[in-house]
Amino acid sequence: MKRYLDCTASDLEKMSKEEFLKAIAASEGRLIVCETIGKVQPMLGDISNAEFVAAMGADMIILNVFDVNNPEVNGLPKVEKSEIIREIKKLTGRKVGINLEPLEVGVESSVATDETWQLSSGRKATLENAIKAVEMGVDFIVLTGNPGIGVTNKAIVDTLKIYKENIGDKVVLVAGKMHAAGILSEAGENIITKKDIDEFIIAGADIVLMPAPGTVPGITMEYVRELVVHTHKAGKLTLTAIGTSQEGADTATIK
């Protein structure tokens, strides 16, 4: 078994789900995952943002705001919509996943969302949409929430159970939020707790996503370390995410 870091595009293409997870673990936390939005104007004009981030060092790519009913990634060569994911994988040589957003019946967002993030039917974390995503070639599905959508941790757990039963052998399941996603009762340290992690894992999560230290108030280095250790003890992987605009700061601020 190779580390993901040492894999060629051909190696990645023929990996099983379990081999994929082992290759990630063998890389010991050195992988960079980058999230891009395909329906916006590409940074380089006629080259997709997915290709751009791969060239800049991204090891895996997440497509955000990707509608499986109306897939759109600007900058790609013209291909059938059902082939967009496979085309990105061919052009980048990377594993590619998408975000899907689960909703809890009767729960609405605590805050309004703008037109950019409004949830379309093809972004909802339904089983039908997940099956479409797998058929399109995604390697992993991230159950999370964009700003103001109103995604709860309970909705993530409930969806994980369904996905594990129906597609759990076909795709890696990532679970967790980068911010409150419109649920203010799940802000700060309540974005994710050890209890949430346990519930995610029991429900079928292969990888637990959490905010990177310092990206959200209350999410400290010490707190994240506790959560990561807790997850690793359960035999699962973690993904720490910057989903709150710090990467858009000037170089001096980041330093």
CSV table of C-alpha atoms in Angstrom, one decimal:
chain,number,residue,atom,x,y,z
A,1,MET,CA,0.0,0.0,0.0
A,2,LYS,CA,1.3,3.5,-1.0
A,3,ARG,CA,0.8,6.7,0.9
A,4,TYR,CA,-1.6,8.9,-0.9
A,5,LEU,CA,1.3,11.4,-1.2
A,6,ASP,CA,3.2,8.8,-3.3
A,7,CYS,CA,0.3,7.8,-5.6
A,8,THR,CA,0.0,8.5,-9.3
A,9,ALA,CA,-3.3,9.3,-10.9
A,10,SER,CA,-3.4,5.6,-12.1
A,11,ASP,CA,-2.9,4.4,-8.5
A,12,LEU,CA,-5.8,6.6,-7.3
A,13,GLU,CA,-8.1,5.6,-10.1
A,14,LYS,CA,-8.0,1.9,-9.2
A,15,MET,CA,-8.2,2.3,-5.4
A,16,SER,CA,-11.0,0.7,-3.4
A,17,LYS,CA,-12.6,2.7,-0.7
A,18,GLU,CA,-10.6,1.0,2.0
A,19,GLU,CA,-7.4,1.5,0.1
A,20,PHE,CA,-8.2,5.1,-0.3
A,21,LEU,CA,-8.7,5.5,3.5
A,22,LYS,CA,-5.5,3.6,4.3
A,23,ALA,CA,-3.6,5.8,1.9
A,24,ILE,CA,-4.8,8.9,3.6
A,25,ALA,CA,-3.9,7.6,7.0
A,26,ALA,CA,-0.5,6.6,5.8
A,27,SER,CA,0.2,10.2,4.8
A,28,GLU,CA,0.0,11.2,8.4
A,29,GLY,CA,-1.9,14.5,8.2
A,30,ARG,CA,0.1,15.9,5.3
A,31,LEU,CA,-2.7,16.1,2.7
A,32,ILE,CA,-4.3,19.3,1.5
A,33,VAL,CA,-8.0,19.3,0.5
A,34,CYS,CA,-9.3,22.3,-1.4
A,35,GLU,CA,-12.9,23.3,-1.8
A,36,THR,CA,-13.9,25.1,-5.0
A,37,ILE,CA,-17.1,26.4,-6.5
A,38,GLY,CA,-17.5,25.5,-10.2
A,39,LYS,CA,-20.3,27.7,-11.2
A,40,VAL,CA,-18.4,31.0,-10.6
A,41,GLN,CA,-16.0,32.6,-13.1
A,42,PRO,CA,-12.7,30.6,-12.9
A,43,MET,CA,-9.7,32.5,-11.6
A,44,LEU,CA,-7.8,31.7,-14.8
A,45,GLY,CA,-10.5,32.3,-17.3
A,46,ASP,CA,-10.7,29.2,-19.4
A,47,ILE,CA,-9.2,26.8,-16.9
A,48,SER,CA,-11.4,25.3,-14.2
A,49,ASN,CA,-10.8,26.2,-10.5
A,50,ALA,CA,-10.4,22.5,-9.8
A,51,GLU,CA,-7.4,22.3,-12.2
A,52,PHE,CA,-6.0,25.5,-10.7
A,53,VAL,CA,-6.0,24.3,-7.1
A,54,ALA,CA,-4.6,20.9,-8.2
A,55,ALA,CA,-1.7,22.8,-9.9
A,56,MET,CA,-1.2,24.8,-6.6
A,57,GLY,CA,-0.8,21.6,-4.6
A,58,ALA,CA,-4.3,20.3,-3.6
A,59,ASP,CA,-4.2,16.6,-3.0
A,60,MET,CA,-8.0,16.2,-3.0
A,61,ILE,CA,-10.8,18.5,-4.4
A,62,ILE,CA,-14.2,19.2,-3.0
A,63,LEU,CA,-16.8,20.7,-5.2
A,64,ASN,CA,-19.1,23.1,-3.2
A,65,VAL,CA,-22.5,24.2,-4.4
A,66,PHE,CA,-22.5,21.3,-6.9
A,67,ASP,CA,-26.0,20.5,-8.0
A,68,VAL,CA,-26.2,16.8,-9.2
A,69,ASN,CA,-29.4,17.6,-11.1
A,70,ASN,CA,-27.7,20.5,-13.0
A,71,PRO,CA,-23.9,20.1,-12.6
A,72,GLU,CA,-21.8,23.1,-13.7
A,73,VAL,CA,-18.1,23.6,-13.5
A,74,ASN,CA,-16.9,26.5,-15.6
A,75,GLY,CA,-13.6,26.3,-17.4
A,76,LEU,CA,-13.8,22.6,-18.4
A,77,PRO,CA,-13.8,21.3,-21.9
A,78,LYS,CA,-17.4,20.6,-23.2
A,79,VAL,CA,-18.5,17.2,-21.8
A,80,GLU,CA,-21.8,15.6,-21.0
A,81,LYS,CA,-23.0,16.8,-17.6
A,82,SER,CA,-23.0,13.3,-16.3
A,83,GLU,CA,-19.2,13.2,-17.1
A,84,ILE,CA,-18.1,16.4,-15.4
A,85,ILE,CA,-16.7,14.6,-12.3
A,86,ARG,CA,-14.8,12.1,-14.3
A,87,GLU,CA,-13.5,14.9,-16.5
A,88,ILE,CA,-12.2,16.7,-13.5
A,89,LYS,CA,-10.5,13.5,-12.2
A,90,LYS,CA,-9.0,12.9,-15.6
A,91,LEU,CA,-7.6,16.5,-15.9
A,92,THR,CA,-6.3,16.8,-12.3
A,93,GLY,CA,-5.4,13.2,-11.3
A,94,ARG,CA,-7.0,13.8,-8.0
A,95,LYS,CA,-9.7,12.2,-5.8
A,96,VAL,CA,-12.8,14.4,-6.1
A,97,GLY,CA,-15.8,14.8,-3.8
A,98,ILE,CA,-18.9,17.0,-3.4
A,99,ASN,CA,-20.8,18.6,-0.5
A,100,LEU,CA,-24.3,17.6,0.1
A,101,GLU,CA,-26.5,19.3,2.7
A,102,PRO,CA,-28.9,17.5,5.0
A,103,LEU,CA,-31.9,19.1,6.5
A,104,GLU,CA,-33.8,18.3,9.7
A,105,VAL,CA,-37.6,18.4,9.4
A,106,GLY,CA,-39.1,21.4,11.2
A,107,VAL,CA,-35.8,23.1,11.7
A,108,GLU,CA,-35.0,26.4,9.9
A,109,SER,CA,-31.9,28.5,9.8
A,110,SER,CA,-31.4,31.0,12.5
A,111,VAL,CA,-30.1,33.5,10.0
A,112,ALA,CA,-31.0,34.5,6.4
A,113,THR,CA,-28.9,33.3,3.5
A,114,ASP,CA,-28.2,35.2,0.3
A,115,GLU,CA,-28.9,34.0,-3.2
A,116,THR,CA,-25.4,32.5,-3.6
A,117,TRP,CA,-26.0,29.8,-1.0
A,118,GLN,CA,-29.7,29.1,-1.4
A,119,LEU,CA,-30.2,25.4,-1.4
A,120,SER,CA,-31.3,23.8,-4.7
A,121,SER,CA,-32.8,20.4,-4.9
A,122,GLY,CA,-29.7,18.8,-6.4
A,123,ARG,CA,-27.6,19.9,-3.4
A,124,LYS,CA,-29.8,18.4,-0.7
A,125,ALA,CA,-28.5,15.3,1.0
A,126,THR,CA,-31.1,12.9,-0.2
A,127,LEU,CA,-30.3,9.3,-1.0
A,128,GLU,CA,-31.3,9.9,-4.6
A,129,ASN,CA,-28.8,12.7,-4.9
A,130,ALA,CA,-26.1,10.7,-3.3
A,131,ILE,CA,-26.7,7.8,-5.7
A,132,LYS,CA,-26.5,10.2,-8.6
A,133,ALA,CA,-23.2,11.5,-7.2
A,134,VAL,CA,-21.7,8.0,-7.0
A,135,GLU,CA,-22.8,7.2,-10.5
A,136,MET,CA,-21.1,10.4,-11.7
A,137,GLY,CA,-17.9,9.2,-10.2
A,138,VAL,CA,-17.4,11.0,-6.8
A,139,ASP,CA,-14.9,9.4,-4.5
A,140,PHE,CA,-16.3,11.0,-1.3
A,141,ILE,CA,-19.4,12.9,-0.1
A,142,VAL,CA,-19.1,15.6,2.6
A,143,LEU,CA,-22.2,16.0,4.7
A,144,THR,CA,-22.0,19.6,5.8
A,145,GLY,CA,-23.8,23.0,5.5
A,146,ASN,CA,-23.2,26.2,3.7
A,147,PRO,CA,-23.8,29.6,5.5
A,148,GLY,CA,-27.4,30.1,6.6
A,149,ILE,CA,-28.7,26.8,5.2
A,150,GLY,CA,-29.8,25.4,8.6
A,151,VAL,CA,-27.9,22.1,8.8
A,152,THR,CA,-27.9,20.4,12.2
A,153,ASN,CA,-25.6,17.7,13.5
A,154,LYS,CA,-28.7,15.5,14.0
A,155,ALA,CA,-29.5,15.9,10.3
A,156,ILE,CA,-26.0,14.8,9.5
A,157,VAL,CA,-26.3,11.7,11.7
A,158,ASP,CA,-29.7,10.7,10.3
A,159,THR,CA,-28.4,11.0,6.7
A,160,LEU,CA,-25.2,9.1,7.5
A,161,LYS,CA,-27.3,6.1,8.6
A,162,ILE,CA,-29.1,6.1,5.3
A,163,TYR,CA,-26.0,6.5,3.3
A,164,LYS,CA,-24.1,3.9,5.2
A,165,GLU,CA,-26.8,1.3,4.5
A,166,ASN,CA,-27.2,2.1,0.9
A,167,ILE,CA,-23.9,3.4,-0.5
A,168,GLY,CA,-21.5,3.0,2.3
A,169,ASP,CA,-19.4,0.4,0.5
A,170,LYS,CA,-19.0,2.6,-2.6
A,171,VAL,CA,-18.0,6.0,-1.3
A,172,VAL,CA,-16.1,7.6,1.6
A,173,LEU,CA,-18.4,9.5,3.9
A,174,VAL,CA,-17.2,12.7,5.5
A,175,ALA,CA,-19.3,14.4,8.2
A,176,GLY,CA,-19.1,17.7,10.1
A,177,LYS,CA,-19.5,21.5,9.8
A,178,MET,CA,-16.9,24.3,9.3
A,179,HIS,CA,-19.2,26.8,11.1
A,180,ALA,CA,-22.7,26.9,12.5
A,181,ALA,CA,-24.3,26.7,9.0
A,182,GLY,CA,-27.3,28.7,10.2
A,183,ILE,CA,-27.9,27.0,13.5
A,184,LEU,CA,-26.8,29.4,16.2
A,185,SER,CA,-27.3,26.8,19.0
A,186,GLU,CA,-24.5,24.9,17.3
A,187,ALA,CA,-22.0,27.8,17.1
A,188,GLY,CA,-18.6,28.0,18.8
A,189,GLU,CA,-17.6,24.9,20.7
A,190,ASN,CA,-21.0,23.5,19.9
A,191,ILE,CA,-20.2,23.2,16.2
A,192,ILE,CA,-18.8,19.8,17.1
A,193,THR,CA,-18.4,17.9,20.4
A,194,LYS,CA,-17.1,14.5,21.4
A,195,LYS,CA,-20.7,13.4,21.6
A,196,ASP,CA,-21.3,14.5,18.0
A,197,ILE,CA,-18.2,12.7,16.9
A,198,ASP,CA,-19.3,9.4,18.5
A,199,GLU,CA,-22.7,9.8,16.9
A,200,PHE,CA,-21.2,10.5,13.5
A,201,ILE,CA,-18.9,7.4,13.7
A,202,ILE,CA,-21.7,5.1,14.9
A,203,ALA,CA,-23.9,6.3,12.0
A,204,GLY,CA,-21.2,5.6,9.4
A,205,ALA,CA,-18.7,8.5,9.1
A,206,ASP,CA,-15.3,7.5,7.7
A,207,ILE,CA,-13.8,11.0,8.3
A,208,VAL,CA,-14.9,13.6,10.8
A,209,LEU,CA,-14.7,17.2,9.7
A,210,MET,CA,-14.2,20.0,12.2
A,211,PRO,CA,-13.1,23.7,12.0
A,212,ALA,CA,-9.4,24.3,12.1
A,213,PRO,CA,-8.1,26.0,15.3
A,214,GLY,CA,-8.7,29.7,15.4
A,215,THR,CA,-11.1,29.8,12.4
A,216,VAL,CA,-14.2,30.1,14.7
A,217,PRO,CA,-14.5,31.6,18.2
A,218,GLY,CA,-14.1,28.9,20.8
A,219,ILE,CA,-12.3,26.5,18.5
A,220,THR,CA,-8.9,26.5,20.1
A,221,MET,CA,-5.8,24.5,19.4
A,222,GLU,CA,-6.3,22.5,22.6
A,223,TYR,CA,-10.0,21.8,21.9
A,224,VAL,CA,-9.3,20.6,18.3
A,225,ARG,CA,-6.5,18.4,19.6
A,226,GLU,CA,-8.9,16.7,22.0
A,227,LEU,CA,-11.4,16.1,19.2
A,228,VAL,CA,-8.8,14.7,16.9
A,229,VAL,CA,-7.3,12.4,19.5
A,230,HIS,CA,-10.8,11.2,20.4
A,231,THR,CA,-11.6,10.5,16.7
A,232,HIS,CA,-8.3,8.7,16.1
A,233,LYS,CA,-8.9,6.5,19.1
A,234,ALA,CA,-12.1,5.4,17.5
A,235,GLY,CA,-10.1,4.4,14.3
A,236,LYS,CA,-11.4,7.2,12.1
A,237,LEU,CA,-9.8,10.0,10.2
A,238,THR,CA,-10.2,13.8,10.7
A,239,LEU,CA,-10.3,16.8,8.4
A,240,THR,CA,-9.7,20.2,9.8
A,241,ALA,CA,-11.2,22.9,7.6
A,242,ILE,CA,-10.8,26.6,7.0
A,243,GLY,CA,-14.3,27.5,5.8
A,244,THR,CA,-14.6,31.0,7.2
A,245,SER,CA,-12.6,33.2,4.8
A,246,GLN,CA,-9.3,33.4,6.6
A,247,GLU,CA,-7.6,32.1,3.5
A,248,GLY,CA,-8.7,35.3,1.8
A,249,ALA,CA,-6.6,37.5,4.1
A,250,ASP,CA,-3.5,39.3,2.9
A,251,THR,CA,-0.2,37.5,3.3
A,252,ALA,CA,1.1,39.5,6.2
A,253,THR,CA,-2.1,38.7,8.2
A,254,ILE,CA,-1.8,35.0,7.5
A,255,LYS,CA,1.8,35.0,8.6
